[in-house]
Amino acid sequence: MAAAGPGEPGEPGPAGSRAVVAAAGPGEPGEPGPAGSLRRCLARLGALRARPDGGRRTELHLLFDQLISESCGPEPAAAPGPQDVCAVLVQACQLVPLDQEHLVSKVCQLIHHLLNRYQVMVDEQNLDFLLSYCISALRQCSSWTHVEILQALAALVYNNGPKCQKFLPDLLGQAGLLLQFSDPGQPDVELRRAAVRSMANLCLSVPGQPYLDESYRIVCFQTFLSVLQSSKTTDVDDITFCMLLQSALKGVQSLLNGGKMKLMQIDQIGALLAVLKKCMFHGLPGLSIEVPTALYPAPLPQYDKRSPAKQEQSEPATSKQTGSRRKRCKGKQKKGEFGEEGREDSGDAGNESVLGADMLKLQLGDVQSSPCPEPRPGVCAGKDPPSSQPWKRFSSSESEYSDTEGGIQSKVRSYQANVRQGALACFLSTIKSIEKRVLYGYWSAFVPDAPGIGSPQSVSLMTIALKDPSPKTRACALQVLSAFLEGSKQFLSVAEDANDHKRAFTPFSVTMASSIRELHRCLLLALVAESSSQTLTQIVKCLANLVSNAPYSRLKPGLLTRVWNQIKPYISHKDVNVRVSSLTLLGAIISVQAPLPEVQLLLQQPSSSGLSSSGSATPGREQRRRAVPWAGESPQDSPAGCAPPEPCWLLHLCVSLIVLPREDSCSDSDSFPSLGSVYEPCPLRLEALQVLALLVKGYFPVAQSYFLGLGEVACRCMEEMDPSIQLHGAKLLEELGTGVLQQHKPDSPTAPEQRVPVSVVVTFWTMMLNGPLPGTLQNSPHATLQTSACDALSSILPEAFSLLQGDQQILCVTLLLGLNHSENPLVKAAAARALGVYILFPCLRQDVMFVADTANAILNSLQDKSPNVRAKAAWSLGNLTDTLIINMETMGQSFQEELSDLLLLKLLRSATEASKDRDKVKSNAVRALGNVLHFLQPCHVANPRFREAIEESLQALIATVGSEATMKVRWNACYALGNVFKNPALPLGEAPWATQAFSALSSVVKSCKNFKVRIKSAMALSIPSRRECYGSTEQFCQIWSALVVALQRSEDTEDFLEFKYSSSLRTQLCQALLHLLRLARSTDLPLLGGSLREHGQAIRPYVLQYLSSSGEESEAGGHTDLGERQRGLQGAIDHLGGIERELQGKARVSVSLFLEDVLTHHTNATELAEA
């Protein structure tokens, strides 16, 4: 392998080579820098090929020493090219035979150093040669060289895994080299560490490239797991063991991230979580825990066995012990401990103050009485490893650590912190690889629970967040806790402690509530104890995640009040990230399960009780308050009558941050340079706008007193140059409009005198339309902004729109019709939806020209290639056809005659075509079909041009009712058929499609899994008002039989959620049956009588229940009282009695007497109950 290649040119002898060595160096004037040095070395390596082995060896030693020295020196100004580095390494390997082990060791060091220093990715051809060389060297060379060879191997395979497929059997096969060297029985820990690191680098994924085969992934995972499960022996130093654990953790993380490895088996998950929990606490001062080899999912807290000697120190201190523990900490700060920790932590914490001193100054308020954790020793911080690459070797000098005992201890602490960070990063990847429902089985192993009386608190992620000396590790723990909490709403929803339980056991709901309370307590303690801004940001984000998922309506009030009061001072923190995350937390509080009574009370606090009470008010705050938009409003000018003297603290804060000039004392951060802006940093203003929008959405009564002022804020934002500020201004405007719409709904709980007056709403929208809104809609190059502005314009109150000036009404309509032709699908969809809102406005829907223009615009959008545009257009088409029915009922013949037949035909055909589209389009398309078919007049039905379109549309509806579409689509299709049955112009009795329609509805009412679909089909079957509409006696009785069977099956369902609709279904079925009886002919009675003889006893209880359950609201939205139901039954009896007299008593026994018996039984039961 060391032989020279054929055809190599001859070069000068040894003397000449030594001269080159003497002259070589980065300072040579010909070609300075590492690139020139490498090329000279390449030339010298080529020259050495012609030398005999004896003379070559010394030259190679000198040359390799020089190259290694240069690669470890200061950072070069310009790095050499990858091709030069690869060429040097290949030449070096070709010149070094495997029997010269010292040179093999040096050439492997050279590979390691050059690839790491210059971040070179080796091409496939050279990689094959170099890997073959390293694998041969591992097999042939002595064991003392193996560590250097494995380091070279690790550098070669880093991010090159897909190119190493042919070498995997040698490395990871049954007797693979890496498996041998990483075996738990391997006595040389340094060698084992190098093998594990090589294996971890092989597991790194490369985007777009194939990943390791499943068999190799399993082998690597088991190897990493066995490393993490191993314990440190006395002959292994702490730092080497830490680096071994780090390599294994990196490997697991790479498998989970790159390999998209899904952890499915419980034993696999349990084993991994156990080692991660063990490594999370590795070297944490004052804590020693023993974790079992596997964790098992359980709703109860996991048992943590701790060493007796360490237990007293590791338990959380009570408030009585806090002072003495702090004193002990002060006493132990010897040997420059703070100084060492300060040097160690400078990379993470910046110029942070000493935590102990800060904690003494803090006023904890309501948290002071809670048990406090043991304070962290020294300055809170941790340190990144000297290199961020897992395969980089640390420099031999490692000058940041002194050689004193204190320096070594500091170095060990730093490496231990790196292990904890690696374990937490790996845990974060693990959370993403496990289904949430499986993950929450391990909740008690990682999330704190309130300790029982006399028992220590279990160790958890919060233990790290409160006690770890490294701020980076604390931040990692909080990130993991946030990931744990994300999406936990359903899991946490079982928690409840609003009612004191007095039972012999603790219910799971109370256990979960206790855990949630403990999380709040610990996070608030961490908040006041933290000095690192980066970690502080993570604490606040974690709190926001907790608030977003906790079921506060089921918990005792007070939790949110404590969070609210403690976060206030951080709004004025010097770090912008902390301020932004604090606003995010406030946004979470006002958006969770809104409106909550506890939050309503918090929002009623005036601004004077806000920041100023927390000691963070500034001298200019009063002047700033007067500058906000509503500062000049008097209470009588207030939209809702009497406004409080000041707005709520949060509302005032947000508006101040959005519109007022920045206060330099609060905004000095390098994260978001202001670029000369007079306002607060953009992220802070955006978050304030989002919080303001959430406040308006969840607690509109709090904001409505400042309605016009908030409108002015939205206007100012939309006038700015920054598109993101404009966008959130438009979203705020939409929320304001929606809040008014909700207030003015007919079923609104807000009393009319407490609503925003319509005159004020008119003023508001006049200001908007005279402001930046039209310009934003017309000229904006930003589609998302135009979309939001369009949504905002659609939130106008219909009563206010009718009172706007004529030119402003025309402006709104013209803008929307124009935007409906936008090329951007987002804008077009928003415009189509807005037109669907406007078509329902009373002042617009009676304008035939507007209806026609809107219809043409919607039909145009219905042909769009974007599914989202078509879905919005279909919804608007449904609204437009609803308008046709309303106008037909209110305006009569005049409107029907004015509407173009051609447009009506287009509507019918387009809706039929849309009913074949995807479900989101189809659900509204069938609604529109039902409306148009209901609207048709006899002249349309008789028109040959309409005949084919009518038949196609009816077939489309019938097919949809019986299809496998979503339940919403089928529900709407049943409703649409009911609408069709209302049109007397359609030949319902004799048409072939009518038989198909009744058959489809009869099938659905008996067997559909969804009860709401059954209800709608029963309603449709009870709509025809004349017996002729039901067709033949056979068809009539088939419908009757289907309804009887449906009534008997009204409690049969596999889905528990459907049971809540079973009562409504029975009501609707009984109404349909009585409706049929009231229309029955004499020819129908024999079959009806036979049916009652067979099923009468089965349906009798349901009819009695229907008669007795008065006041129940039906699915149709109507209210049916006791008298009305009895009158319906009596009407059926009277009708059948008339037929019986005609038939001279025949068939009366089986039908009429059955009903009379039911009515008598009901009357007797009612009288008995009243007596």
CSV table of N, CA and C in Angstrom, one decimal, residues 908-1007:
chain,number,residue,atom,x,y,z
A,908,LEU,N,-77.4,26.5,-11.2
A,908,LEU,CA,-77.8,25.1,-11.1
A,908,LEU,C,-76.7,24.2,-11.6
A,909,ARG,N,-76.1,24.5,-12.8
A,909,ARG,CA,-75.1,23.7,-13.4
A,909,ARG,C,-73.8,23.7,-12.6
A,910,SER,N,-73.4,24.9,-12.2
A,910,SER,CA,-72.2,25.1,-11.4
A,910,SER,C,-72.2,24.3,-10.1
A,911,ALA,N,-73.4,24.4,-9.4
A,911,ALA,CA,-73.5,23.7,-8.1
A,911,ALA,C,-73.5,22.2,-8.3
A,912,THR,N,-74.1,21.8,-9.4
A,912,THR,CA,-74.1,20.3,-9.7
A,912,THR,C,-72.6,19.8,-9.9
A,913,GLU,N,-71.9,20.6,-10.7
A,913,GLU,CA,-70.5,20.3,-11.0
A,913,GLU,C,-69.7,20.3,-9.7
A,914,ALA,N,-69.9,21.3,-8.8
A,914,ALA,CA,-69.2,21.4,-7.6
A,914,ALA,C,-69.5,20.3,-6.6
A,915,SER,N,-70.7,19.7,-6.7
A,915,SER,CA,-71.1,18.6,-5.8
A,915,SER,C,-70.3,17.3,-6.1
A,916,LYS,N,-69.5,17.3,-7.2
A,916,LYS,CA,-68.6,16.2,-7.5
A,916,LYS,C,-67.1,16.5,-7.1
A,917,ASP,N,-66.9,17.7,-6.5
A,917,ASP,CA,-65.6,18.1,-6.1
A,917,ASP,C,-65.2,17.4,-4.7
A,918,ARG,N,-64.1,17.9,-4.1
A,918,ARG,CA,-63.8,17.3,-2.8
A,918,ARG,C,-64.8,17.7,-1.7
A,919,ASP,N,-64.7,17.1,-0.6
A,919,ASP,CA,-65.8,17.2,0.4
A,919,ASP,C,-65.9,18.6,0.9
A,920,LYS,N,-64.9,19.4,1.0
A,920,LYS,CA,-65.0,20.8,1.6
A,920,LYS,C,-65.8,21.7,0.6
A,921,VAL,N,-65.7,21.4,-0.7
A,921,VAL,CA,-66.5,22.1,-1.7
A,921,VAL,C,-67.9,21.5,-1.7
A,922,LYS,N,-68.0,20.2,-1.7
A,922,LYS,CA,-69.2,19.4,-1.9
A,922,LYS,C,-70.3,19.8,-0.8
A,923,SER,N,-69.8,19.9,0.4
A,923,SER,CA,-70.8,20.2,1.5
A,923,SER,C,-71.6,21.4,1.3
A,924,ASN,N,-71.0,22.5,0.7
A,924,ASN,CA,-71.8,23.7,0.5
A,924,ASN,C,-72.5,23.6,-0.9
A,925,ALA,N,-71.9,22.9,-1.8
A,925,ALA,CA,-72.5,22.8,-3.2
A,925,ALA,C,-73.8,22.1,-3.1
A,926,VAL,N,-74.0,21.1,-2.3
A,926,VAL,CA,-75.3,20.4,-2.2
A,926,VAL,C,-76.3,21.3,-1.4
A,927,ARG,N,-75.8,22.1,-0.5
A,927,ARG,CA,-76.7,23.1,0.2
A,927,ARG,C,-77.2,24.0,-0.9
A,928,ALA,N,-76.4,24.5,-1.8
A,928,ALA,CA,-76.8,25.5,-2.8
A,928,ALA,C,-77.8,24.8,-3.8
A,929,LEU,N,-77.5,23.5,-4.1
A,929,LEU,CA,-78.4,22.8,-5.0
A,929,LEU,C,-79.8,22.7,-4.4
A,930,GLY,N,-79.9,22.4,-3.1
A,930,GLY,CA,-81.2,22.3,-2.5
A,930,GLY,C,-82.0,23.6,-2.6
A,931,ASN,N,-81.2,24.7,-2.4
A,931,ASN,CA,-81.9,26.1,-2.4
A,931,ASN,C,-82.3,26.4,-3.8
A,932,VAL,N,-81.5,26.2,-4.8
A,932,VAL,CA,-81.9,26.6,-6.2
A,932,VAL,C,-83.1,25.7,-6.6
A,933,LEU,N,-83.1,24.5,-6.3
A,933,LEU,CA,-84.2,23.6,-6.7
A,933,LEU,C,-85.5,24.0,-6.0
A,934,HIS,N,-85.3,24.5,-4.8
A,934,HIS,CA,-86.5,25.0,-4.0
A,934,HIS,C,-87.0,26.3,-4.7
A,935,PHE,N,-86.1,27.1,-5.2
A,935,PHE,CA,-86.4,28.5,-5.8
A,935,PHE,C,-87.1,28.4,-7.1
A,936,LEU,N,-86.8,27.3,-7.9
A,936,LEU,CA,-87.4,27.2,-9.2
A,936,LEU,C,-88.9,27.4,-9.3
A,937,GLN,N,-89.3,28.1,-10.3
A,937,GLN,CA,-90.8,28.3,-10.5
A,937,GLN,C,-91.3,27.3,-11.6
A,938,PRO,N,-92.6,27.2,-11.7
A,938,PRO,CA,-93.2,26.3,-12.7
A,938,PRO,C,-92.7,26.6,-14.1
A,939,CYS,N,-92.5,27.9,-14.4
A,939,CYS,CA,-92.0,28.2,-15.8
A,939,CYS,C,-90.6,27.6,-16.0
A,940,HIS,N,-89.7,27.5,-14.9
A,940,HIS,CA,-88.4,27.0,-15.1
A,940,HIS,C,-88.5,25.4,-15.2
A,941,VAL,N,-89.4,24.8,-14.4
A,941,VAL,CA,-89.5,23.4,-14.5
A,941,VAL,C,-90.0,22.9,-15.8
A,942,ALA,N,-90.9,23.7,-16.4
A,942,ALA,CA,-91.5,23.4,-17.7
A,942,ALA,C,-90.5,23.7,-18.9
A,943,ASN,N,-89.5,24.5,-18.6
A,943,ASN,CA,-88.6,25.0,-19.7
A,943,ASN,C,-87.6,23.8,-20.1
A,944,PRO,N,-87.6,23.4,-21.4
A,944,PRO,CA,-86.7,22.3,-21.8
A,944,PRO,C,-85.3,22.5,-21.5
A,945,ARG,N,-84.8,23.8,-21.5
A,945,ARG,CA,-83.4,24.1,-21.2
A,945,ARG,C,-83.0,23.7,-19.7
A,946,PHE,N,-84.0,23.8,-18.8
A,946,PHE,CA,-83.8,23.5,-17.4
A,946,PHE,C,-83.9,22.0,-17.1
A,947,ARG,N,-84.7,21.3,-18.0
A,947,ARG,CA,-85.1,19.9,-17.6
A,947,ARG,C,-83.8,19.0,-17.3
A,948,GLU,N,-82.9,19.0,-18.2
A,948,GLU,CA,-81.7,18.2,-18.1
A,948,GLU,C,-80.9,18.6,-16.8
A,949,ALA,N,-80.7,19.9,-16.6
A,949,ALA,CA,-80.0,20.4,-15.5
A,949,ALA,C,-80.6,20.0,-14.2
A,950,ILE,N,-82.0,20.0,-14.1
A,950,ILE,CA,-82.7,19.7,-12.9
A,950,ILE,C,-82.5,18.2,-12.6
A,951,GLU,N,-82.6,17.4,-13.7
A,951,GLU,CA,-82.4,15.9,-13.5
A,951,GLU,C,-81.0,15.6,-13.0
A,952,GLU,N,-80.0,16.2,-13.6
A,952,GLU,CA,-78.6,16.0,-13.1
A,952,GLU,C,-78.4,16.4,-11.7
A,953,SER,N,-79.0,17.6,-11.3
A,953,SER,CA,-78.8,18.1,-10.0
A,953,SER,C,-79.4,17.2,-8.9
A,954,LEU,N,-80.6,16.7,-9.3
A,954,LEU,CA,-81.3,15.8,-8.4
A,954,LEU,C,-80.6,14.4,-8.2
A,955,GLN,N,-80.1,13.9,-9.3
A,955,GLN,CA,-79.3,12.7,-9.2
A,955,GLN,C,-78.0,12.9,-8.4
A,956,ALA,N,-77.4,14.1,-8.5
A,956,ALA,CA,-76.2,14.4,-7.7
A,956,ALA,C,-76.6,14.4,-6.2
A,957,LEU,N,-77.7,15.0,-5.9
A,957,LEU,CA,-78.1,15.0,-4.5
A,957,LEU,C,-78.4,13.6,-3.9
A,958,ILE,N,-79.1,12.8,-4.7
A,958,ILE,CA,-79.5,11.5,-4.3
A,958,ILE,C,-78.2,10.6,-4.1
A,959,ALA,N,-77.3,10.8,-5.0
A,959,ALA,CA,-76.0,10.0,-4.9
A,959,ALA,C,-75.2,10.4,-3.7
A,960,THR,N,-75.2,11.7,-3.4
A,960,THR,CA,-74.5,12.2,-2.2
A,960,THR,C,-75.0,11.7,-0.9
A,961,VAL,N,-76.4,11.6,-0.8
A,961,VAL,CA,-77.0,11.1,0.4
A,961,VAL,C,-76.5,9.7,0.8
A,962,GLY,N,-76.4,8.9,-0.2
A,962,GLY,CA,-76.0,7.5,0.0
A,962,GLY,C,-74.5,7.2,-0.1
A,963,SER,N,-73.7,8.3,-0.4
A,963,SER,CA,-72.3,8.1,-0.6
A,963,SER,C,-71.5,7.8,0.6
A,964,GLU,N,-70.2,7.6,0.5
A,964,GLU,CA,-69.3,7.5,1.6
A,964,GLU,C,-68.6,8.8,2.0
A,965,ALA,N,-69.2,9.9,1.6
A,965,ALA,CA,-68.6,11.2,1.9
A,965,ALA,C,-68.6,11.5,3.4
A,966,THR,N,-68.0,12.6,3.8
A,966,THR,CA,-68.0,12.9,5.2
A,966,THR,C,-69.4,13.2,5.7
A,967,MET,N,-69.6,13.1,7.0
A,967,MET,CA,-71.0,13.2,7.6
A,967,MET,C,-71.6,14.6,7.3
A,968,LYS,N,-70.7,15.6,7.3
A,968,LYS,CA,-71.2,17.0,7.0
A,968,LYS,C,-71.8,17.1,5.6
A,969,VAL,N,-71.2,16.4,4.7
A,969,VAL,CA,-71.7,16.5,3.3
A,969,VAL,C,-73.0,15.8,3.2
A,970,ARG,N,-73.1,14.6,3.8
A,970,ARG,CA,-74.4,13.8,3.8
A,970,ARG,C,-75.5,14.5,4.6
A,971,TRP,N,-75.1,15.1,5.7
A,971,TRP,CA,-76.1,15.9,6.5
A,971,TRP,C,-76.7,17.1,5.6
A,972,ASN,N,-75.8,17.8,4.9
A,972,ASN,CA,-76.2,18.9,4.0
A,972,ASN,C,-77.1,18.3,2.8
A,973,ALA,N,-76.7,17.2,2.3
A,973,ALA,CA,-77.4,16.6,1.2
A,973,ALA,C,-78.9,16.2,1.6
A,974,CYS,N,-79.0,15.6,2.8
A,974,CYS,CA,-80.4,15.3,3.4
A,974,CYS,C,-81.2,16.6,3.5
A,975,TYR,N,-80.5,17.6,4.1
A,975,TYR,CA,-81.2,18.9,4.3
A,975,TYR,C,-81.6,19.5,2.9
A,976,ALA,N,-80.8,19.3,1.9
A,976,ALA,CA,-81.0,19.9,0.6
A,976,ALA,C,-82.2,19.2,0.0
A,977,LEU,N,-82.3,17.8,0.1
A,977,LEU,CA,-83.5,17.1,-0.4
A,977,LEU,C,-84.8,17.6,0.3
A,978,GLY,N,-84.7,17.8,1.6
A,978,GLY,CA,-85.8,18.4,2.3
A,978,GLY,C,-86.3,19.7,1.7
A,979,ASN,N,-85.3,20.5,1.3
A,979,ASN,CA,-85.6,21.8,0.6
A,979,ASN,C,-86.3,21.6,-0.8
A,980,VAL,N,-85.8,20.5,-1.5
A,980,VAL,CA,-86.4,20.2,-2.8
A,980,VAL,C,-87.9,19.8,-2.6
A,981,PHE,N,-88.1,19.1,-1.5
A,981,PHE,CA,-89.5,18.6,-1.3
A,981,PHE,C,-90.5,19.8,-1.0
A,982,LYS,N,-89.9,21.0,-0.6
A,982,LYS,CA,-90.8,22.1,-0.3
A,982,LYS,C,-91.3,22.8,-1.6
A,983,ASN,N,-90.7,22.5,-2.7
A,983,ASN,CA,-91.1,23.2,-4.0
A,983,ASN,C,-92.3,22.5,-4.6
A,984,PRO,N,-93.5,23.2,-4.6
A,984,PRO,CA,-94.7,22.5,-5.1
A,984,PRO,C,-94.6,22.4,-6.7
A,985,ALA,N,-93.7,23.1,-7.3
A,985,ALA,CA,-93.6,23.1,-8.7
A,985,ALA,C,-93.0,21.8,-9.2
A,986,LEU,N,-92.2,21.1,-8.4
A,986,LEU,CA,-91.6,19.9,-8.8
A,986,LEU,C,-92.5,18.7,-8.7
A,987,PRO,N,-92.6,17.8,-9.7
A,987,PRO,CA,-93.5,16.7,-9.7
A,987,PRO,C,-93.1,15.6,-8.8
A,988,LEU,N,-93.3,15.8,-7.5
A,988,LEU,CA,-92.7,14.9,-6.5
A,988,LEU,C,-93.4,13.5,-6.5
A,989,GLY,N,-94.7,13.5,-6.8
A,989,GLY,CA,-95.4,12.2,-6.6
A,989,GLY,C,-95.1,11.2,-7.7
A,990,GLU,N,-95.1,11.7,-9.0
A,990,GLU,CA,-94.9,10.7,-10.1
A,990,GLU,C,-93.5,10.6,-10.7
A,991,ALA,N,-92.6,11.5,-10.3
A,991,ALA,CA,-91.3,11.5,-11.0
A,991,ALA,C,-90.4,10.3,-10.5
A,992,PRO,N,-89.7,9.7,-11.5
A,992,PRO,CA,-88.8,8.6,-11.1
A,992,PRO,C,-87.8,8.9,-10.0
A,993,TRP,N,-87.3,10.2,-10.1
A,993,TRP,CA,-86.2,10.6,-9.1
A,993,TRP,C,-86.8,10.6,-7.7
A,994,ALA,N,-88.1,10.9,-7.6
A,994,ALA,CA,-88.7,10.9,-6.2
A,994,ALA,C,-88.6,9.6,-5.5
A,995,THR,N,-88.8,8.5,-6.3
A,995,THR,CA,-88.7,7.2,-5.7
A,995,THR,C,-87.3,6.9,-5.2
A,996,GLN,N,-86.3,7.4,-6.0
A,996,GLN,CA,-84.9,7.2,-5.6
A,996,GLN,C,-84.6,8.0,-4.4
A,997,ALA,N,-85.1,9.2,-4.3
A,997,ALA,CA,-84.8,10.1,-3.2
A,997,ALA,C,-85.4,9.5,-1.9
A,998,PHE,N,-86.7,9.1,-1.9
A,998,PHE,CA,-87.3,8.5,-0.8
A,998,PHE,C,-86.5,7.2,-0.3
A,999,SER,N,-86.1,6.5,-1.3
A,999,SER,CA,-85.4,5.2,-1.0
A,999,SER,C,-84.0,5.5,-0.3
A,1000,ALA,N,-83.3,6.5,-0.8
A,1000,ALA,CA,-82.0,6.9,-0.3
A,1000,ALA,C,-82.2,7.4,1.2
A,1001,LEU,N,-83.2,8.3,1.4
A,1001,LEU,CA,-83.4,8.8,2.7
A,1001,LEU,C,-83.9,7.7,3.7
A,1002,SER,N,-84.7,6.8,3.2
A,1002,SER,CA,-85.2,5.7,4.1
A,1002,SER,C,-84.0,4.8,4.5
A,1003,SER,N,-83.1,4.6,3.6
A,1003,SER,CA,-81.9,3.8,3.9
A,1003,SER,C,-81.0,4.4,5.0
A,1004,VAL,N,-80.8,5.7,4.8
A,1004,VAL,CA,-79.9,6.5,5.7
A,1004,VAL,C,-80.6,6.6,7.1
A,1005,VAL,N,-81.9,6.8,7.1
A,1005,VAL,CA,-82.5,7.0,8.4
A,1005,VAL,C,-82.4,5.7,9.3
A,1006,LYS,N,-82.3,4.6,8.7
A,1006,LYS,CA,-82.2,3.3,9.4
A,1006,LYS,C,-80.8,3.0,9.8
A,1007,SER,N,-79.8,3.3,9.0
A,1007,SER,CA,-78.5,2.6,9.2
A,1007,SER,C,-77.3,3.6,9.3
